Amino acid sequence: MTIKKLYDENFAASYQLEQYAFRFTDDQQHQDGLRTLFKHSTVYGAFFDQQLASQIIATPLKVQLFNQIFDMAGIGFVSSDPSFRGQGNIDQLMQQMLVDCYENDILLSYLDPFSYPFYRRYGYELTFERICYDVKSSEWPDSPRSDGYVRRLTWEKAKDAIKQIDQRSDQLKHGSVLREDWWYEYKFSISHTYYFAIYYNEQDQAEGYLIYQIENGKFNCTRWLNLTGTAYKGLNRYIASHKDSTDRIVYEKGYDKNAGFFLQDKPITQATIRPEMMARIVDIEAFLRKCSLKNLKESFAITIEKDKYAPWNEGTFELIKAEAEQPEIRKVTATQLPELKISVQRFAQLFLGYCSINELVFHELVQVDEKIVDTIKQLTPQQVPILEDYF
C-alpha cells in the first residue's frame, strides 16, 4: 500500500470512489462541485498497485475563535473501496494529514463523523450541536410586519450582501468558518441549487438573509442569518408566507443552547437537538500560544498524557503568569505547579467552549487541582461554538 497526494490526473478515480462510497447522484452538478473542492484541497490517497483504495479530503479554511483567526483543516469524503477495508489505510492517511497540518501551522481540524468512536481515536471530539425544526407549514409562527422589505434574488445579485452580513455577524465568531470567495461559490452556487432572500431596512441596507430550497412540498431553510431583530421578523414573515404553497417547513441551525422559543407568541412545540461535528486541536502548544490568555490569574500546568496520532502533544505545558502580558508557555518534563490532566479530546471541548471545566470535573473526565478551577474558567470561552458549514 502506497500513501500519496492526489492531483488533477487522479480526479476521475477520486470522484468514482466518492460516488460509490456515498451514493450521491452521478450528474454534472456533483462533478463540478467535487472538482471545485478537489482543486482547493489536499487529497490523500492510499493505493494498492495503481488502484485507489482509500482517500480523505482535507480542505484548508480559516475559523474565528478568541477574536483571532485560526487555520483549520476541514476533513471530508473519507472513503474506502470495500475490497480494501480493515487494512489500516485510513489510519495512515489520517496520520499523514495530521503531520502535514502540524508542519504547516494548521492548528484546528473539523469533521462530520459517521461514527464518533471511530474518529475519537484520531483525537477528535464532539464540539458542535445542531437543532432542527420540522413542522407543518400551518404551524410555523408568523411575525408582525416590519418596516423593511425582503427581495428574492439570484446568487449573483445576492452574494455581496450575504458576504457583508457574514462579516458583520457576531454569531460567526465562535468557531465558524470565515468563508472565502471560492467556498461561497462551492457551497451556494456550484454544488447546490438554492433560492436567496435578502432583508433590507428602510435605508435599503441589507440586514439579514435566507438561503433555502423548495422540494417535494418542503420549504427547507439552509441558512438564516440576521443582524437585527427587525431582519428576523421580516425574514420569518417571508418564511410564513409559504404556508399555502408548501406542506412542511424545515429549518436546521447550529445550536447555541438557546432555541429562540421566547420570540414567538405560540412557540414551535417540537425541535430535535442532535450531536453534530467534531473538532481537534492539532498542536496544543501552538494553540495555547495563539489564544488570548491575558486573564490568567494564577500559573498552572496542563498535561496531555496520550495522543497517538499527534505525539508532539504529549507532555506537560506550563502557563506562567506575566503582568499585563500573554503568559509564558513552556513544555516541561515535570512541574510543581497546580495541574490540569486532560485528554486531547476534552482539551478541544474545553478550549472551544463546548464544555465548561465544571462540567468536565463533575463527570470525572479530567483531573484538576481545585484551586485553579476558577482560573481555567476565566480563560476558556463562555459561549458555545457554532458551525454552519460541513466538510
mmCIF file of C-alpha atoms in Angstrom:
data_model
loop_
_atom_site.group_PDB
_atom_site.id
_atom_site.type_symbol
_atom_site.label_atom_id
_atom_site.label_comp_id
_atom_site.label_asym_id
_atom_site.label_seq_id
_atom_site.Cartn_x
_atom_site.Cartn_y
_atom_site.Cartn_z
ATOM 1 C CA MET A 1 0.000 0.000 0.000
ATOM 2 C CA THR A 2 1.382 3.409 -1.021
ATOM 3 C CA ILE A 3 0.274 6.725 0.517
ATOM 4 C CA LYS A 4 0.461 9.797 -1.703
ATOM 5 C CA LYS A 5 -1.293 13.058 -2.524
ATOM 6 C CA LEU A 6 -3.729 13.210 -5.419
ATOM 7 C CA TYR A 7 -3.587 15.726 -8.266
ATOM 8 C CA ASP A 8 -5.674 16.617 -11.324
ATOM 9 C CA GLU A 9 -4.863 13.387 -13.128
ATOM 10 C CA ASN A 10 -6.321 11.467 -10.174
ATOM 11 C CA PHE A 11 -9.652 13.305 -10.060
ATOM 12 C CA ALA A 12 -11.629 10.694 -12.023
ATOM 13 C CA ALA A 13 -10.542 7.910 -9.672
ATOM 14 C CA SER A 14 -11.235 10.083 -6.626
ATOM 15 C CA TYR A 15 -14.699 11.021 -7.883
ATOM 16 C CA GLN A 16 -15.593 7.412 -8.684
ATOM 17 C CA LEU A 17 -14.602 6.259 -5.187
ATOM 18 C CA GLU A 18 -16.596 9.077 -3.559
ATOM 19 C CA GLN A 19 -19.653 8.356 -5.683
ATOM 20 C CA TYR A 20 -19.508 4.645 -4.892
ATOM 21 C CA ALA A 21 -18.998 5.219 -1.162
ATOM 22 C CA PHE A 22 -21.604 7.980 -0.635
ATOM 23 C CA ARG A 23 -24.123 7.027 -3.338
ATOM 24 C CA PHE A 24 -24.906 10.563 -4.466
ATOM 25 C CA THR A 25 -26.403 11.168 -7.914
ATOM 26 C CA ASP A 26 -23.760 10.998 -10.607
ATOM 27 C CA ASP A 27 -24.531 14.196 -12.503
ATOM 28 C CA GLN A 28 -22.759 17.291 -13.752
ATOM 29 C CA GLN A 29 -23.586 19.359 -10.667
ATOM 30 C CA HIS A 30 -21.933 16.845 -8.336
ATOM 31 C CA GLN A 31 -18.950 16.531 -10.653
ATOM 32 C CA ASP A 32 -18.495 20.305 -10.807
ATOM 33 C CA GLY A 33 -18.866 20.663 -7.038
ATOM 34 C CA LEU A 34 -16.368 17.937 -6.202
ATOM 35 C CA ARG A 35 -13.929 19.158 -8.831
ATOM 36 C CA THR A 36 -14.006 22.585 -7.162
ATOM 37 C CA LEU A 37 -13.426 21.027 -3.740
ATOM 38 C CA PHE A 38 -10.649 18.812 -5.134
ATOM 39 C CA LYS A 39 -8.924 21.833 -6.665
ATOM 40 C CA HIS A 40 -8.864 23.767 -3.366
ATOM 41 C CA SER A 41 -7.992 20.865 -1.055
ATOM 42 C CA THR A 42 -5.220 18.442 -0.262
ATOM 43 C CA VAL A 43 -6.404 14.949 -1.171
ATOM 44 C CA TYR A 44 -4.634 11.973 0.389
ATOM 45 C CA GLY A 45 -4.907 8.573 -1.246
ATOM 46 C CA ALA A 46 -3.861 5.031 -0.385
ATOM 47 C CA PHE A 47 -3.045 2.984 -3.491
ATOM 48 C CA PHE A 48 -2.776 -0.769 -3.952
ATOM 49 C CA ASP A 49 -0.670 -1.150 -7.087
ATOM 50 C CA GLN A 50 -2.341 1.511 -9.256
ATOM 51 C CA GLN A 51 -5.821 1.302 -7.711
ATOM 52 C CA LEU A 52 -7.115 3.990 -5.359
ATOM 53 C CA ALA A 53 -8.150 2.048 -2.259
ATOM 54 C CA SER A 54 -8.924 4.829 0.260
ATOM 55 C CA GLN A 55 -8.876 8.610 0.441
ATOM 56 C CA ILE A 56 -9.548 11.655 2.595
ATOM 57 C CA ILE A 57 -10.003 15.267 1.526
ATOM 58 C CA ALA A 58 -8.513 17.980 3.749
ATOM 59 C CA THR A 59 -9.736 21.471 2.868
ATOM 60 C CA PRO A 60 -7.721 24.415 4.251
ATOM 61 C CA LEU A 61 -10.078 27.026 5.707
ATOM 62 C CA LYS A 62 -9.996 29.684 8.403
ATOM 63 C CA VAL A 63 -12.125 29.998 11.520
ATOM 64 C CA GLN A 64 -12.541 32.718 14.112
ATOM 65 C CA LEU A 65 -12.057 31.971 17.798
ATOM 66 C CA PHE A 66 -10.852 34.050 20.763
ATOM 67 C CA ASN A 67 -11.169 37.094 18.434
ATOM 68 C CA GLN A 68 -8.379 35.637 16.334
ATOM 69 C CA ILE A 69 -8.137 33.779 13.038
ATOM 70 C CA PHE A 70 -7.036 30.133 13.112
ATOM 71 C CA ASP A 71 -6.126 27.902 10.176
ATOM 72 C CA MET A 72 -8.306 24.793 10.063
ATOM 73 C CA ALA A 73 -8.361 21.595 8.001
ATOM 74 C CA GLY A 74 -11.904 20.504 7.169
ATOM 75 C CA ILE A 75 -11.937 16.735 6.646
ATOM 76 C CA GLY A 76 -14.465 15.191 4.303
ATOM 77 C CA PHE A 77 -15.231 12.338 1.902
ATOM 78 C CA VAL A 78 -13.325 9.789 3.969
ATOM 79 C CA SER A 79 -13.905 6.703 1.864
ATOM 80 C CA SER A 80 -12.543 3.242 1.133
ATOM 81 C CA ASP A 81 -13.193 0.645 -1.514
ATOM 82 C CA PRO A 82 -14.864 -2.299 0.283
ATOM 83 C CA SER A 83 -12.157 -4.577 -1.129
ATOM 84 C CA PHE A 84 -9.528 -2.806 0.979
ATOM 85 C CA ARG A 85 -11.332 -2.040 4.241
ATOM 86 C CA GLY A 86 -9.795 -3.159 7.513
ATOM 87 C CA GLN A 87 -6.204 -2.791 6.302
ATOM 88 C CA GLY A 88 -5.334 0.382 8.228
ATOM 89 C CA ASN A 89 -5.442 2.684 5.202
ATOM 90 C CA ILE A 90 -7.446 5.412 6.940
ATOM 91 C CA ASP A 91 -5.061 5.257 9.911
ATOM 92 C CA GLN A 92 -2.135 6.020 7.646
ATOM 93 C CA LEU A 93 -3.983 8.756 5.770
ATOM 94 C CA MET A 94 -5.155 10.496 8.942
ATOM 95 C CA GLN A 95 -1.687 10.324 10.473
ATOM 96 C CA GLN A 96 -0.079 11.830 7.364
ATOM 97 C CA MET A 97 -2.717 14.575 7.255
ATOM 98 C CA LEU A 98 -2.100 15.494 10.908
ATOM 99 C CA VAL A 99 1.674 15.575 10.398
ATOM 100 C CA ASP A 100 1.205 17.918 7.421
ATOM 101 C CA CYS A 101 -1.104 20.169 9.460
ATOM 102 C CA TYR A 102 1.461 20.284 12.281
ATOM 103 C CA GLU A 103 4.289 21.174 9.914
ATOM 104 C CA ASN A 104 2.190 23.889 8.236
ATOM 105 C CA ASP A 105 0.867 25.516 11.442
ATOM 106 C CA ILE A 106 -2.723 24.416 10.872
ATOM 107 C CA LEU A 107 -3.927 24.297 14.472
ATOM 108 C CA LEU A 108 -7.517 23.048 14.123
ATOM 109 C CA SER A 109 -9.366 20.347 12.236
ATOM 110 C CA TYR A 110 -13.120 19.730 11.907
ATOM 111 C CA LEU A 111 -15.071 16.792 10.501
ATOM 112 C CA ASP A 112 -18.601 15.398 10.307
ATOM 113 C CA PRO A 113 -18.358 11.833 11.661
ATOM 114 C CA PHE A 114 -20.142 8.714 10.520
ATOM 115 C CA SER A 115 -19.013 7.276 13.871
ATOM 116 C CA TYR A 116 -17.947 9.255 16.927
ATOM 117 C CA PRO A 117 -15.881 6.398 18.440
ATOM 118 C CA PHE A 118 -14.066 5.880 15.125
ATOM 119 C CA TYR A 119 -12.835 9.483 14.872
ATOM 120 C CA ARG A 120 -12.265 9.855 18.595
ATOM 121 C CA ARG A 121 -9.291 7.527 18.177
ATOM 122 C CA TYR A 122 -7.670 10.224 15.991
ATOM 123 C CA GLY A 123 -8.076 12.876 18.672
ATOM 124 C CA TYR A 124 -11.376 14.392 17.509
ATOM 125 C CA GLU A 125 -14.261 15.044 19.880
ATOM 126 C CA LEU A 126 -17.865 16.241 19.691
ATOM 127 C CA THR A 127 -17.801 20.040 19.744
ATOM 128 C CA PHE A 128 -20.856 21.254 17.801
ATOM 129 C CA GLU A 129 -24.578 20.561 18.121
ATOM 130 C CA ARG A 130 -27.477 21.201 15.771
ATOM 131 C CA ILE A 131 -31.172 21.931 16.250
ATOM 132 C CA CYS A 132 -33.825 21.031 13.695
ATOM 133 C CA TYR A 133 -37.394 22.313 13.378
ATOM 134 C CA ASP A 134 -39.622 20.209 11.108
ATOM 135 C CA VAL A 135 -43.279 21.250 11.333
ATOM 136 C CA LYS A 136 -46.423 21.530 9.279
ATOM 137 C CA SER A 137 -46.359 24.805 7.375
ATOM 138 C CA SER A 138 -49.614 25.853 9.037
ATOM 139 C CA GLU A 139 -47.890 25.627 12.447
ATOM 140 C CA TRP A 140 -44.978 27.916 11.623
ATOM 141 C CA PRO A 141 -45.294 31.062 13.790
ATOM 142 C CA ASP A 142 -45.694 34.315 11.870
ATOM 143 C CA SER A 143 -44.179 37.703 12.779
ATOM 144 C CA PRO A 144 -45.674 41.207 12.614
ATOM 145 C CA ARG A 145 -44.903 43.300 9.575
ATOM 146 C CA SER A 146 -41.554 45.114 9.766
ATOM 147 C CA ASP A 147 -40.613 48.454 8.255
ATOM 148 C CA GLY A 148 -38.142 46.954 5.818
ATOM 149 C CA TYR A 149 -38.669 44.598 2.892
ATOM 150 C CA VAL A 150 -37.486 41.254 1.531
ATOM 151 C CA ARG A 151 -36.316 40.593 -2.011
ATOM 152 C CA ARG A 152 -35.681 37.222 -3.640
ATOM 153 C CA LEU A 153 -32.547 37.474 -5.764
ATOM 154 C CA THR A 154 -30.256 35.353 -7.896
ATOM 155 C CA TRP A 155 -26.967 34.210 -6.405
ATOM 156 C CA GLU A 156 -25.038 36.764 -8.454
ATOM 157 C CA LYS A 157 -27.148 39.609 -7.100
ATOM 158 C CA ALA A 158 -27.382 38.276 -3.528
ATOM 159 C CA LYS A 159 -23.821 37.145 -2.813
ATOM 160 C CA ASP A 160 -22.275 40.533 -1.962
ATOM 161 C CA ALA A 161 -24.975 41.236 0.628
ATOM 162 C CA ILE A 162 -24.612 37.723 2.072
ATOM 163 C CA LYS A 163 -20.844 38.134 2.404
ATOM 164 C CA GLN A 164 -21.217 41.526 4.097
ATOM 165 C CA ILE A 165 -23.779 40.195 6.586
ATOM 166 C CA ASP A 166 -21.497 37.252 7.405
ATOM 167 C CA GLN A 167 -18.598 39.620 8.055
ATOM 168 C CA ARG A 168 -20.689 41.788 10.402
ATOM 169 C CA SER A 169 -22.364 38.992 12.343
ATOM 170 C CA ASP A 170 -21.218 38.175 15.882
ATOM 171 C CA GLN A 171 -22.825 34.739 15.542
ATOM 172 C CA LEU A 172 -19.999 33.605 13.259
ATOM 173 C CA LYS A 173 -17.121 34.494 15.587
ATOM 174 C CA HIS A 174 -17.132 31.437 17.842
ATOM 175 C CA GLY A 175 -15.579 28.652 15.819
ATOM 176 C CA SER A 176 -17.348 29.254 12.492
ATOM 177 C CA VAL A 177 -15.708 29.205 9.097
ATOM 178 C CA LEU A 178 -14.621 32.513 7.590
ATOM 179 C CA ARG A 179 -15.874 31.760 4.106
ATOM 180 C CA GLU A 180 -13.540 32.572 1.227
ATOM 181 C CA ASP A 181 -14.931 33.508 -2.185
ATOM 182 C CA TRP A 182 -14.383 30.059 -3.679
ATOM 183 C CA TRP A 183 -16.082 28.434 -0.672
ATOM 184 C CA TYR A 184 -19.163 30.629 -1.149
ATOM 185 C CA GLU A 185 -19.350 29.603 -4.800
ATOM 186 C CA TYR A 186 -18.843 25.947 -3.960
ATOM 187 C CA LYS A 187 -21.415 25.849 -1.146
ATOM 188 C CA PHE A 188 -24.164 28.025 -2.582
ATOM 189 C CA SER A 189 -23.833 28.000 -6.351
ATOM 190 C CA ILE A 190 -21.782 25.173 -7.831
ATOM 191 C CA SER A 191 -22.727 22.124 -5.766
ATOM 192 C CA HIS A 192 -26.352 23.005 -4.908
ATOM 193 C CA THR A 193 -29.329 24.914 -6.291
ATOM 194 C CA TYR A 194 -30.831 27.431 -3.844
ATOM 195 C CA TYR A 195 -33.143 30.417 -3.578
ATOM 196 C CA PHE A 196 -31.785 33.568 -1.880
ATOM 197 C CA ALA A 197 -33.815 36.185 0.007
ATOM 198 C CA ILE A 198 -32.322 39.385 1.452
ATOM 199 C CA TYR A 199 -33.927 41.618 4.086
ATOM 200 C CA TYR A 200 -33.340 45.380 3.627
ATOM 201 C CA ASN A 201 -34.142 48.062 6.185
ATOM 202 C CA GLU A 202 -35.810 51.390 5.385
ATOM 203 C CA GLN A 203 -32.439 52.802 4.332
ATOM 204 C CA ASP A 204 -32.043 49.949 1.812
ATOM 205 C CA GLN A 205 -29.254 48.349 3.849
ATOM 206 C CA ALA A 206 -29.041 44.550 3.938
ATOM 207 C CA GLU A 207 -29.552 43.230 7.490
ATOM 208 C CA GLY A 208 -30.349 39.560 7.009
ATOM 209 C CA TYR A 209 -30.538 36.742 4.517
ATOM 210 C CA LEU A 210 -32.223 33.427 3.889
ATOM 211 C CA ILE A 211 -30.878 30.571 1.744
ATOM 212 C CA TYR A 212 -33.423 27.859 1.051
ATOM 213 C CA GLN A 213 -34.813 25.160 -1.229
ATOM 214 C CA ILE A 214 -38.373 24.112 -2.030
ATOM 215 C CA GLU A 215 -38.628 20.427 -2.931
ATOM 216 C CA ASN A 216 -41.427 17.873 -2.710
ATOM 217 C CA GLY A 217 -43.668 20.237 -0.773
ATOM 218 C CA LYS A 218 -40.972 21.184 1.777
ATOM 219 C CA PHE A 219 -39.599 24.640 2.448
ATOM 220 C CA ASN A 220 -36.071 23.733 3.559
ATOM 221 C CA CYS A 221 -34.145 26.609 5.132
ATOM 222 C CA THR A 222 -30.414 26.009 4.771
ATOM 223 C CA ARG A 223 -29.037 29.293 6.164
ATOM 224 C CA TRP A 224 -30.750 32.124 8.017
ATOM 225 C CA LEU A 225 -28.745 34.960 9.495
ATOM 226 C CA ASN A 226 -29.950 38.259 10.958
ATOM 227 C CA LEU A 227 -28.088 41.337 12.119
ATOM 228 C CA THR A 228 -31.172 42.903 13.763
ATOM 229 C CA GLY A 229 -34.457 41.876 15.327
ATOM 230 C CA THR A 230 -36.386 43.550 12.524
ATOM 231 C CA ALA A 231 -34.483 41.450 9.982
ATOM 232 C CA TYR A 232 -35.519 38.360 11.912
ATOM 233 C CA LYS A 233 -39.177 39.430 11.832
ATOM 234 C CA GLY A 234 -39.054 40.316 8.148
ATOM 235 C CA LEU A 235 -37.471 37.020 7.078
ATOM 236 C CA ASN A 236 -39.634 34.966 9.430
ATOM 237 C CA ARG A 237 -42.712 36.587 7.886
ATOM 238 C CA TYR A 238 -41.286 35.704 4.459
ATOM 239 C CA ILE A 239 -40.962 32.049 5.507
ATOM 240 C CA ALA A 240 -44.524 32.073 6.887
ATOM 241 C CA SER A 241 -45.800 33.425 3.574
ATOM 242 C CA HIS A 242 -45.098 29.986 2.084
ATOM 243 C CA LYS A 243 -47.681 28.268 4.294
ATOM 244 C CA ASP A 244 -50.182 27.883 1.463
ATOM 245 C CA SER A 245 -47.677 26.630 -1.104
ATOM 246 C CA THR A 246 -45.768 24.065 0.984
ATOM 247 C CA ASP A 247 -46.685 21.240 3.350
ATOM 248 C CA ARG A 248 -43.789 21.437 5.799
ATOM 249 C CA ILE A 249 -41.151 23.926 6.869
ATOM 250 C CA VAL A 250 -37.762 22.571 7.872
ATOM 251 C CA TYR A 251 -35.040 24.678 9.451
ATOM 252 C CA GLU A 252 -31.717 23.492 10.845
ATOM 253 C CA LYS A 253 -29.039 25.581 12.503
ATOM 254 C CA GLY A 254 -26.094 25.361 14.841
ATOM 255 C CA TYR A 255 -27.382 25.057 18.407
ATOM 256 C CA ASP A 256 -26.078 27.583 20.921
ATOM 257 C CA LYS A 257 -28.154 26.390 23.916
ATOM 258 C CA ASN A 258 -30.835 28.953 23.018
ATOM 259 C CA ALA A 259 -33.586 27.828 20.658
ATOM 260 C CA GLY A 260 -35.246 31.248 20.483
ATOM 261 C CA PHE A 261 -38.636 29.917 21.579
ATOM 262 C CA PHE A 262 -39.260 33.125 23.507
ATOM 263 C CA LEU A 263 -39.551 35.070 20.249
ATOM 264 C CA GLN A 264 -42.953 33.638 19.297
ATOM 265 C CA ASP A 265 -46.351 34.085 20.907
ATOM 266 C CA LYS A 266 -47.019 30.440 20.045
ATOM 267 C CA PRO A 267 -43.605 28.739 20.104
ATOM 268 C CA ILE A 268 -42.906 25.715 17.941
ATOM 269 C CA THR A 269 -43.664 22.830 20.264
ATOM 270 C CA GLN A 270 -41.119 20.361 18.926
ATOM 271 C CA ALA A 271 -37.473 20.585 17.960
ATOM 272 C CA THR A 272 -34.768 17.967 17.669
ATOM 273 C CA ILE A 273 -31.308 18.650 19.075
ATOM 274 C CA ARG A 274 -28.553 16.300 17.981
ATOM 275 C CA PRO A 275 -24.775 15.971 18.212
ATOM 276 C CA GLU A 276 -23.025 17.080 15.057
ATOM 277 C CA MET A 277 -19.449 17.971 14.089
ATOM 278 C CA MET A 278 -16.226 17.039 15.840
ATOM 279 C CA ALA A 279 -13.091 19.137 16.295
ATOM 280 C CA ARG A 280 -9.444 18.514 17.089
ATOM 281 C CA ILE A 281 -6.584 20.677 18.296
ATOM 282 C CA VAL A 282 -3.633 19.695 16.122
ATOM 283 C CA ASP A 283 -0.881 21.407 18.128
ATOM 284 C CA ILE A 284 -1.624 22.077 21.807
ATOM 285 C CA GLU A 285 1.426 24.243 22.487
ATOM 286 C CA ALA A 286 0.970 26.451 19.416
ATOM 287 C CA PHE A 287 -2.755 26.735 20.134
ATOM 288 C CA LEU A 288 -2.088 27.945 23.690
ATOM 289 C CA ARG A 289 0.429 30.500 22.416
ATOM 290 C CA LYS A 290 -2.116 31.885 19.956
ATOM 291 C CA CYS A 291 -5.081 32.024 22.364
ATOM 292 C CA SER A 292 -5.796 35.243 24.198
ATOM 293 C CA LEU A 293 -4.901 34.228 27.770
ATOM 294 C CA LYS A 294 -4.222 37.634 29.341
ATOM 295 C CA ASN A 295 -6.795 36.909 32.056
ATOM 296 C CA LEU A 296 -4.556 34.278 33.637
ATOM 297 C CA LYS A 297 -4.868 34.765 37.403
ATOM 298 C CA GLU A 298 -2.525 32.030 38.522
ATOM 299 C CA SER A 299 0.213 29.949 36.905
ATOM 300 C CA PHE A 300 -0.700 26.316 36.309
ATOM 301 C CA ALA A 301 0.169 23.341 34.118
ATOM 302 C CA ILE A 302 -1.755 21.297 31.545
ATOM 303 C CA THR A 303 -0.779 17.671 30.979
ATOM 304 C CA ILE A 304 -1.797 15.682 27.900
ATOM 305 C CA GLU A 305 -0.981 12.087 28.712
ATOM 306 C CA LYS A 306 -1.608 10.403 25.354
ATOM 307 C CA ASP A 307 -2.072 11.473 21.736
ATOM 308 C CA LYS A 308 -1.139 8.563 19.487
ATOM 309 C CA TYR A 309 -1.649 10.324 16.159
ATOM 310 C CA ALA A 310 -0.077 13.645 17.234
ATOM 311 C CA PRO A 311 2.630 12.614 19.745
ATOM 312 C CA TRP A 312 4.057 16.145 19.863
ATOM 313 C CA ASN A 313 1.076 16.996 22.096
ATOM 314 C CA GLU A 314 2.022 14.505 24.787
ATOM 315 C CA GLY A 315 3.550 16.046 27.890
ATOM 316 C CA THR A 316 3.147 18.933 30.317
ATOM 317 C CA PHE A 317 2.750 22.586 29.359
ATOM 318 C CA GLU A 318 3.210 25.285 31.974
ATOM 319 C CA LEU A 319 1.277 28.552 31.681
ATOM 320 C CA ILE A 320 3.314 31.118 33.613
ATOM 321 C CA LYS A 321 1.529 34.312 34.625
ATOM 322 C CA ALA A 322 3.089 37.515 33.299
ATOM 323 C CA GLU A 323 1.994 41.008 34.300
ATOM 324 C CA ALA A 324 -0.187 42.632 31.603
ATOM 325 C CA GLU A 325 1.124 40.192 29.001
ATOM 326 C CA GLN A 326 0.365 36.842 27.489
ATOM 327 C CA PRO A 327 1.507 34.082 29.831
ATOM 328 C CA GLU A 328 4.726 32.297 29.031
ATOM 329 C CA ILE A 329 4.076 28.810 27.629
ATOM 330 C CA ARG A 330 6.765 26.204 28.127
ATOM 331 C CA LYS A 331 6.889 22.443 27.762
ATOM 332 C CA VAL A 332 8.494 20.668 30.720
ATOM 333 C CA THR A 333 9.269 17.126 31.820
ATOM 334 C CA ALA A 334 7.885 17.719 35.329
ATOM 335 C CA THR A 335 6.027 20.501 37.132
ATOM 336 C CA GLN A 336 5.439 21.767 40.650
ATOM 337 C CA LEU A 337 2.507 23.942 39.548
ATOM 338 C CA PRO A 338 -1.136 23.059 40.205
ATOM 339 C CA GLU A 339 -2.117 20.816 37.329
ATOM 340 C CA LEU A 340 -4.927 20.009 34.908
ATOM 341 C CA LYS A 341 -4.665 16.499 33.471
ATOM 342 C CA ILE A 342 -6.845 16.217 30.389
ATOM 343 C CA SER A 343 -7.117 14.206 27.174
ATOM 344 C CA VAL A 344 -6.598 15.904 23.823
ATOM 345 C CA GLN A 345 -10.303 15.319 23.097
ATOM 346 C CA ARG A 346 -11.517 17.015 26.288
ATOM 347 C CA PHE A 347 -8.984 19.808 25.760
ATOM 348 C CA ALA A 348 -10.726 20.658 22.476
ATOM 349 C CA GLN A 349 -14.146 20.676 24.141
ATOM 350 C CA LEU A 350 -12.896 22.905 26.956
ATOM 351 C CA PHE A 351 -10.955 25.455 24.922
ATOM 352 C CA LEU A 352 -13.525 25.721 22.146
ATOM 353 C CA GLY A 353 -16.276 26.329 24.701
ATOM 354 C CA TYR A 354 -18.387 23.210 24.221
ATOM 355 C CA CYS A 355 -17.877 22.011 27.811
ATOM 356 C CA SER A 356 -17.005 24.029 30.910
ATOM 357 C CA ILE A 357 -14.345 22.955 33.365
ATOM 358 C CA ASN A 358 -17.112 22.454 35.949
ATOM 359 C CA GLU A 359 -18.923 20.005 33.666
ATOM 360 C CA LEU A 360 -15.747 18.042 32.995
ATOM 361 C CA VAL A 361 -14.937 17.897 36.701
ATOM 362 C CA PHE A 362 -18.493 16.865 37.620
ATOM 363 C CA HIS A 363 -18.383 13.933 35.194
ATOM 364 C CA GLU A 364 -14.852 12.986 36.288
ATOM 365 C CA LEU A 365 -13.442 13.479 32.795
ATOM 366 C CA VAL A 366 -10.400 15.448 33.977
ATOM 367 C CA GLN A 367 -8.106 15.589 36.973
ATOM 368 C CA VAL A 368 -7.538 19.096 38.263
ATOM 369 C CA ASP A 369 -6.290 20.902 41.335
ATOM 370 C CA GLU A 370 -9.377 22.601 42.818
ATOM 371 C CA LYS A 371 -7.634 25.914 43.362
ATOM 372 C CA ILE A 372 -7.166 26.513 39.613
ATOM 373 C CA VAL A 373 -10.742 25.708 38.535
ATOM 374 C CA ASP A 374 -11.773 29.383 38.626
ATOM 375 C CA THR A 375 -8.595 30.360 36.782
ATOM 376 C CA ILE A 376 -9.379 27.892 33.984
ATOM 377 C CA LYS A 377 -12.989 29.068 33.879
ATOM 378 C CA GLN A 378 -11.882 32.654 33.231
ATOM 379 C CA LEU A 379 -9.525 31.579 30.443
ATOM 380 C CA THR A 380 -11.944 29.462 28.443
ATOM 381 C CA PRO A 381 -14.900 30.580 26.278
ATOM 382 C CA GLN A 382 -18.252 31.105 27.972
ATOM 383 C CA GLN A 383 -20.151 30.862 24.673
ATOM 384 C CA VAL A 384 -20.638 27.535 22.928
ATOM 385 C CA PRO A 385 -19.170 27.177 19.426
ATOM 386 C CA ILE A 386 -21.412 27.409 16.368
ATOM 387 C CA LEU A 387 -20.754 25.885 12.947
ATOM 388 C CA GLU A 388 -22.907 26.119 9.826
ATOM 389 C CA ASP A 389 -20.563 24.527 7.272
ATOM 390 C CA TYR A 390 -19.882 20.867 6.514
ATOM 391 C CA PHE A 391 -16.909 19.000 5.121
#
